[in-house]
JSON list of C-alpha atoms in Angstrom, two decimals:
[
{"chain": "A", "resi": 504, "resn": "MET", "atom": "CA", "xyz": [0.00, 0.00, 0.00]},
{"chain": "A", "resi": 505, "resn": "PRO", "atom": "CA", "xyz": [1.41, 3.41, -0.92]},
{"chain": "A", "resi": 506, "resn": "THR", "atom": "CA", "xyz": [2.36, 5.57, 2.00]},
{"chain": "A", "resi": 507, "resn": "ASN", "atom": "CA", "xyz": [2.25, 8.78, 0.02]},
{"chain": "A", "resi": 508, "resn": "LYS", "atom": "CA", "xyz": [-1.21, 9.85, -1.17]},
{"chain": "A", "resi": 509, "resn": "ASN", "atom": "CA", "xyz": [0.33, 11.70, -4.13]},
{"chain": "A", "resi": 510, "resn": "GLU", "atom": "CA", "xyz": [1.96, 8.54, -5.44]},
{"chain": "A", "resi": 511, "resn": "GLY", "atom": "CA", "xyz": [-0.55, 7.40, -8.15]},
{"chain": "A", "resi": 512, "resn": "VAL", "atom": "CA", "xyz": [0.23, 6.62, -11.75]},
{"chain": "A", "resi": 513, "resn": "ARG", "atom": "CA", "xyz": [3.21, 8.52, -13.14]},
{"chain": "A", "resi": 514, "resn": "LEU", "atom": "CA", "xyz": [5.75, 8.24, -15.92]},
{"chain": "A", "resi": 515, "resn": "ARG", "atom": "CA", "xyz": [8.73, 6.06, -15.10]},
{"chain": "A", "resi": 516, "resn": "THR", "atom": "CA", "xyz": [10.99, 6.69, -18.05]},
{"chain": "A", "resi": 517, "resn": "HIS", "atom": "CA", "xyz": [14.31, 6.73, -16.19]},
{"chain": "A", "resi": 518, "resn": "SER", "atom": "CA", "xyz": [14.80, 3.01, -16.86]},
{"chain": "A", "resi": 519, "resn": "LEU", "atom": "CA", "xyz": [14.06, 3.25, -20.59]},
{"chain": "A", "resi": 520, "resn": "ASP", "atom": "CA", "xyz": [17.02, 3.08, -22.93]},
{"chain": "A", "resi": 521, "resn": "GLY", "atom": "CA", "xyz": [17.46, 3.64, -26.67]},
{"chain": "A", "resi": 522, "resn": "ILE", "atom": "CA", "xyz": [15.86, 0.38, -27.77]},
{"chain": "A", "resi": 523, "resn": "HIS", "atom": "CA", "xyz": [12.74, 1.19, -25.73]},
{"chain": "A", "resi": 524, "resn": "TRP", "atom": "CA", "xyz": [12.43, 4.57, -27.45]},
{"chain": "A", "resi": 525, "resn": "ILE", "atom": "CA", "xyz": [12.85, 2.99, -30.89]},
{"chain": "A", "resi": 526, "resn": "GLY", "atom": "CA", "xyz": [10.00, 0.64, -30.02]},
{"chain": "A", "resi": 527, "resn": "ILE", "atom": "CA", "xyz": [7.86, 3.49, -28.72]},
{"chain": "A", "resi": 528, "resn": "VAL", "atom": "CA", "xyz": [8.38, 5.50, -31.92]},
{"chain": "A", "resi": 529, "resn": "ALA", "atom": "CA", "xyz": [7.60, 2.44, -34.08]},
{"chain": "A", "resi": 530, "resn": "ALA", "atom": "CA", "xyz": [4.44, 1.77, -32.03]},
{"chain": "A", "resi": 531, "resn": "LEU", "atom": "CA", "xyz": [3.41, 5.44, -32.35]},
{"chain": "A", "resi": 532, "resn": "VAL", "atom": "CA", "xyz": [3.84, 5.28, -36.13]},
{"chain": "A", "resi": 533, "resn": "THR", "atom": "CA", "xyz": [1.72, 2.16, -36.52]},
{"chain": "A", "resi": 534, "resn": "ALA", "atom": "CA", "xyz": [-0.86, 3.46, -34.01]},
{"chain": "A", "resi": 535, "resn": "GLY", "atom": "CA", "xyz": [-1.17, 6.72, -35.94]},
{"chain": "A", "resi": 536, "resn": "ILE", "atom": "CA", "xyz": [-1.61, 4.93, -39.26]},
{"chain": "A", "resi": 537, "resn": "HIS", "atom": "CA", "xyz": [-4.23, 2.57, -37.81]},
{"chain": "A", "resi": 538, "resn": "LEU", "atom": "CA", "xyz": [-6.17, 5.43, -36.24]},
{"chain": "A", "resi": 539, "resn": "PHE", "atom": "CA", "xyz": [-5.95, 7.57, -39.40]},
{"chain": "A", "resi": 540, "resn": "LEU", "atom": "CA", "xyz": [-7.21, 4.78, -41.64]},
{"chain": "A", "resi": 541, "resn": "GLY", "atom": "CA", "xyz": [-9.68, 3.46, -39.09]},
{"chain": "A", "resi": 542, "resn": "VAL", "atom": "CA", "xyz": [-11.43, 6.78, -38.53]},
{"chain": "A", "resi": 543, "resn": "ARG", "atom": "CA", "xyz": [-11.85, 7.11, -42.30]},
{"chain": "A", "resi": 544, "resn": "MET", "atom": "CA", "xyz": [-13.51, 3.67, -42.49]},
{"chain": "A", "resi": 545, "resn": "VAL", "atom": "CA", "xyz": [-15.78, 3.85, -39.41]},
{"chain": "A", "resi": 546, "resn": "PRO", "atom": "CA", "xyz": [-18.50, 2.58, -38.96]},
{"chain": "A", "resi": 547, "resn": "SER", "atom": "CA", "xyz": [-17.45, -0.48, -40.97]},
{"chain": "A", "resi": 548, "resn": "GLY", "atom": "CA", "xyz": [-16.10, -3.49, -39.11]},
{"chain": "A", "resi": 549, "resn": "MET", "atom": "CA", "xyz": [-12.69, -2.93, -40.67]},
{"chain": "A", "resi": 550, "resn": "GLY", "atom": "CA", "xyz": [-12.67, 0.69, -39.50]},
{"chain": "A", "resi": 551, "resn": "ILE", "atom": "CA", "xyz": [-13.58, -0.30, -35.96]},
{"chain": "A", "resi": 552, "resn": "SER", "atom": "CA", "xyz": [-10.86, -2.98, -35.93]},
{"chain": "A", "resi": 553, "resn": "PHE", "atom": "CA", "xyz": [-8.29, -0.43, -37.13]},
{"chain": "A", "resi": 554, "resn": "VAL", "atom": "CA", "xyz": [-9.28, 2.03, -34.41]},
{"chain": "A", "resi": 555, "resn": "LEU", "atom": "CA", "xyz": [-9.12, -0.69, -31.76]},
{"chain": "A", "resi": 556, "resn": "ALA", "atom": "CA", "xyz": [-5.69, -1.80, -33.00]},
{"chain": "A", "resi": 557, "resn": "GLY", "atom": "CA", "xyz": [-4.44, 1.79, -32.89]},
{"chain": "A", "resi": 558, "resn": "LEU", "atom": "CA", "xyz": [-5.76, 2.20, -29.36]},
{"chain": "A", "resi": 559, "resn": "GLY", "atom": "CA", "xyz": [-4.11, -1.10, -28.42]},
{"chain": "A", "resi": 560, "resn": "PHE", "atom": "CA", "xyz": [-0.73, 0.20, -29.55]},
{"chain": "A", "resi": 561, "resn": "LEU", "atom": "CA", "xyz": [-1.26, 3.45, -27.63]},
{"chain": "A", "resi": 562, "resn": "GLY", "atom": "CA", "xyz": [-2.32, 1.54, -24.53]},
{"chain": "A", "resi": 563, "resn": "ALA", "atom": "CA", "xyz": [0.81, -0.59, -24.70]},
{"chain": "A", "resi": 564, "resn": "ILE", "atom": "CA", "xyz": [2.96, 2.52, -25.00]},
{"chain": "A", "resi": 565, "resn": "ALA", "atom": "CA", "xyz": [1.27, 3.96, -21.91]},
{"chain": "A", "resi": 566, "resn": "LEU", "atom": "CA", "xyz": [1.88, 0.76, -19.95]},
{"chain": "A", "resi": 567, "resn": "VAL", "atom": "CA", "xyz": [5.58, 0.80, -20.88]},
{"chain": "A", "resi": 568, "resn": "LEU", "atom": "CA", "xyz": [5.88, 4.48, -19.94]},
{"chain": "A", "resi": 569, "resn": "ILE", "atom": "CA", "xyz": [4.43, 3.91, -16.48]},
{"chain": "A", "resi": 570, "resn": "ALA", "atom": "CA", "xyz": [6.48, 0.70, -16.06]},
{"chain": "A", "resi": 571, "resn": "TYR", "atom": "CA", "xyz": [3.45, -1.54, -15.61]},
{"chain": "A", "resi": 572, "resn": "ARG", "atom": "CA", "xyz": [4.49, -5.15, -16.19]},
{"chain": "A", "resi": 573, "resn": "ARG", "atom": "CA", "xyz": [6.75, -4.28, -19.08]},
{"chain": "A", "resi": 574, "resn": "ARG", "atom": "CA", "xyz": [7.85, -7.87, -19.74]},
{"chain": "A", "resi": 575, "resn": "THR", "atom": "CA", "xyz": [4.21, -8.91, -20.04]},
{"chain": "A", "resi": 576, "resn": "VAL", "atom": "CA", "xyz": [3.56, -6.04, -22.45]},
{"chain": "A", "resi": 577, "resn": "TYR", "atom": "CA", "xyz": [6.51, -7.21, -24.57]},
{"chain": "A", "resi": 578, "resn": "ALA", "atom": "CA", "xyz": [5.30, -10.81, -24.50]},
{"chain": "A", "resi": 579, "resn": "VAL", "atom": "CA", "xyz": [1.73, -9.87, -25.47]},
{"chain": "A", "resi": 580, "resn": "GLY", "atom": "CA", "xyz": [2.97, -7.39, -28.05]},
{"chain": "A", "resi": 581, "resn": "ILE", "atom": "CA", "xyz": [4.79, -10.02, -30.10]},
{"chain": "A", "resi": 582, "resn": "PRO", "atom": "CA", "xyz": [1.71, -12.06, -31.09]},
{"chain": "A", "resi": 583, "resn": "PHE", "atom": "CA", "xyz": [-0.34, -8.83, -31.37]},
{"chain": "A", "resi": 584, "resn": "VAL", "atom": "CA", "xyz": [2.04, -7.45, -33.99]},
{"chain": "A", "resi": 585, "resn": "LEU", "atom": "CA", "xyz": [2.39, -10.82, -35.74]},
{"chain": "A", "resi": 586, "resn": "VAL", "atom": "CA", "xyz": [-1.38, -11.15, -36.05]},
{"chain": "A", "resi": 587, "resn": "GLN", "atom": "CA", "xyz": [-1.60, -7.61, -37.45]},
{"chain": "A", "resi": 588, "resn": "PHE", "atom": "CA", "xyz": [1.03, -8.46, -40.04]},
{"chain": "A", "resi": 589, "resn": "VAL", "atom": "CA", "xyz": [-0.52, -11.78, -41.08]},
{"chain": "A", "resi": 590, "resn": "LEU", "atom": "CA", "xyz": [-4.06, -10.38, -41.26]},
{"chain": "A", "resi": 591, "resn": "TRP", "atom": "CA", "xyz": [-2.87, -7.48, -43.40]},
{"chain": "A", "resi": 592, "resn": "PHE", "atom": "CA", "xyz": [-1.25, -9.88, -45.85]},
{"chain": "A", "resi": 593, "resn": "VAL", "atom": "CA", "xyz": [-4.18, -12.32, -45.97]},
{"chain": "A", "resi": 594, "resn": "ILE", "atom": "CA", "xyz": [-6.89, -9.65, -46.31]},
{"chain": "A", "resi": 595, "resn": "ASN", "atom": "CA", "xyz": [-5.05, -7.60, -48.90]},
{"chain": "A", "resi": 596, "resn": "PHE", "atom": "CA", "xyz": [-3.06, -10.10, -50.92]},
{"chain": "A", "resi": 597, "resn": "ALA", "atom": "CA", "xyz": [-3.87, -13.74, -50.25]},
{"chain": "A", "resi": 598, "resn": "THR", "atom": "CA", "xyz": [-7.66, -13.35, -50.51]},
{"chain": "A", "resi": 599, "resn": "GLY", "atom": "CA", "xyz": [-7.94, -9.77, -51.71]},
{"chain": "A", "resi": 600, "resn": "PRO", "atom": "CA", "xyz": [-7.66, -8.14, -55.10]},
{"chain": "A", "resi": 601, "resn": "LYS", "atom": "CA", "xyz": [-4.21, -6.64, -54.60]},
{"chain": "A", "resi": 602, "resn": "SER", "atom": "CA", "xyz": [-0.88, -7.89, -55.93]},
{"chain": "A", "resi": 603, "resn": "PHE", "atom": "CA", "xyz": [2.12, -8.27, -53.62]},
{"chain": "A", "resi": 604, "resn": "PRO", "atom": "CA", "xyz": [4.40, -6.27, -53.55]},
{"chain": "A", "resi": 605, "resn": "ALA", "atom": "CA", "xyz": [3.16, -3.92, -56.28]},
{"chain": "A", "resi": 606, "resn": "ASP", "atom": "CA", "xyz": [0.07, -2.74, -54.37]},
{"chain": "A", "resi": 607, "resn": "ILE", "atom": "CA", "xyz": [1.50, -2.22, -50.90]},
{"chain": "A", "resi": 608, "resn": "GLY", "atom": "CA", "xyz": [1.23, 1.56, -51.00]},
{"chain": "A", "resi": 609, "resn": "THR", "atom": "CA", "xyz": [3.11, 4.17, -49.01]},
{"chain": "A", "resi": 610, "resn": "LEU", "atom": "CA", "xyz": [1.11, 3.91, -45.78]},
{"chain": "A", "resi": 611, "resn": "GLY", "atom": "CA", "xyz": [1.17, 0.12, -45.95]},
{"chain": "A", "resi": 612, "resn": "ALA", "atom": "CA", "xyz": [4.93, 0.10, -46.41]},
{"chain": "A", "resi": 613, "resn": "ILE", "atom": "CA", "xyz": [5.55, 2.58, -43.58]},
{"chain": "A", "resi": 614, "resn": "ASP", "atom": "CA", "xyz": [3.20, 0.68, -41.29]},
{"chain": "A", "resi": 615, "resn": "LYS", "atom": "CA", "xyz": [4.74, -2.72, -41.99]},
{"chain": "A", "resi": 616, "resn": "ILE", "atom": "CA", "xyz": [8.30, -1.40, -41.61]},
{"chain": "A", "resi": 617, "resn": "ALA", "atom": "CA", "xyz": [7.29, 0.15, -38.26]},
{"chain": "A", "resi": 618, "resn": "GLN", "atom": "CA", "xyz": [5.72, -3.15, -37.20]},
{"chain": "A", "resi": 619, "resn": "LEU", "atom": "CA", "xyz": [8.80, -5.14, -38.18]},
{"chain": "A", "resi": 620, "resn": "VAL", "atom": "CA", "xyz": [10.99, -2.74, -36.19]},
{"chain": "A", "resi": 621, "resn": "LEU", "atom": "CA", "xyz": [8.58, -2.99, -33.26]},
{"chain": "A", "resi": 622, "resn": "LEU", "atom": "CA", "xyz": [8.58, -6.78, -33.47]},
{"chain": "A", "resi": 623, "resn": "ALA", "atom": "CA", "xyz": [12.40, -6.90, -33.42]},
{"chain": "A", "resi": 624, "resn": "VAL", "atom": "CA", "xyz": [12.47, -4.52, -30.44]},
{"chain": "A", "resi": 625, "resn": "LEU", "atom": "CA", "xyz": [9.91, -6.56, -28.52]},
{"chain": "A", "resi": 626, "resn": "VAL", "atom": "CA", "xyz": [11.81, -9.80, -29.09]},
{"chain": "A", "resi": 627, "resn": "ALA", "atom": "CA", "xyz": [15.08, -8.14, -28.04]},
{"chain": "A", "resi": 628, "resn": "LEU", "atom": "CA", "xyz": [13.52, -6.65, -24.90]},
{"chain": "A", "resi": 629, "resn": "LEU", "atom": "CA", "xyz": [11.89, -9.90, -23.92]},
{"chain": "A", "resi": 630, "resn": "ARG", "atom": "CA", "xyz": [15.18, -11.78, -24.34]},
{"chain": "A", "resi": 631, "resn": "SER", "atom": "CA", "xyz": [17.18, -9.27, -22.27]}
]
């Protein structure tokens, strides 16, 4: 139990190093893209799923910044990002009308690069 009544939730960034910040930036990029695209597609199911994914990335960033069970966030983040990546490929290319890699598009490329960076960071952080 906290002894100080002013002790609530606060940023705990002193223990974050460069790799954490790379992951945070990558997560912010993919969150921003998901929210941007999702808001444009709401109220469709795809739009809602994009908004929820974007909020999931932002929530994970918040948990890391307040140092709430960081290792758990890393462990949950790995399959979360992998599922995002696989679903994107299946929906757009395996069962969709687009051709890989010709139809990736700028936002798709930026998002997937950010997710690959984030995935590598999460694996590295979980292994450390």
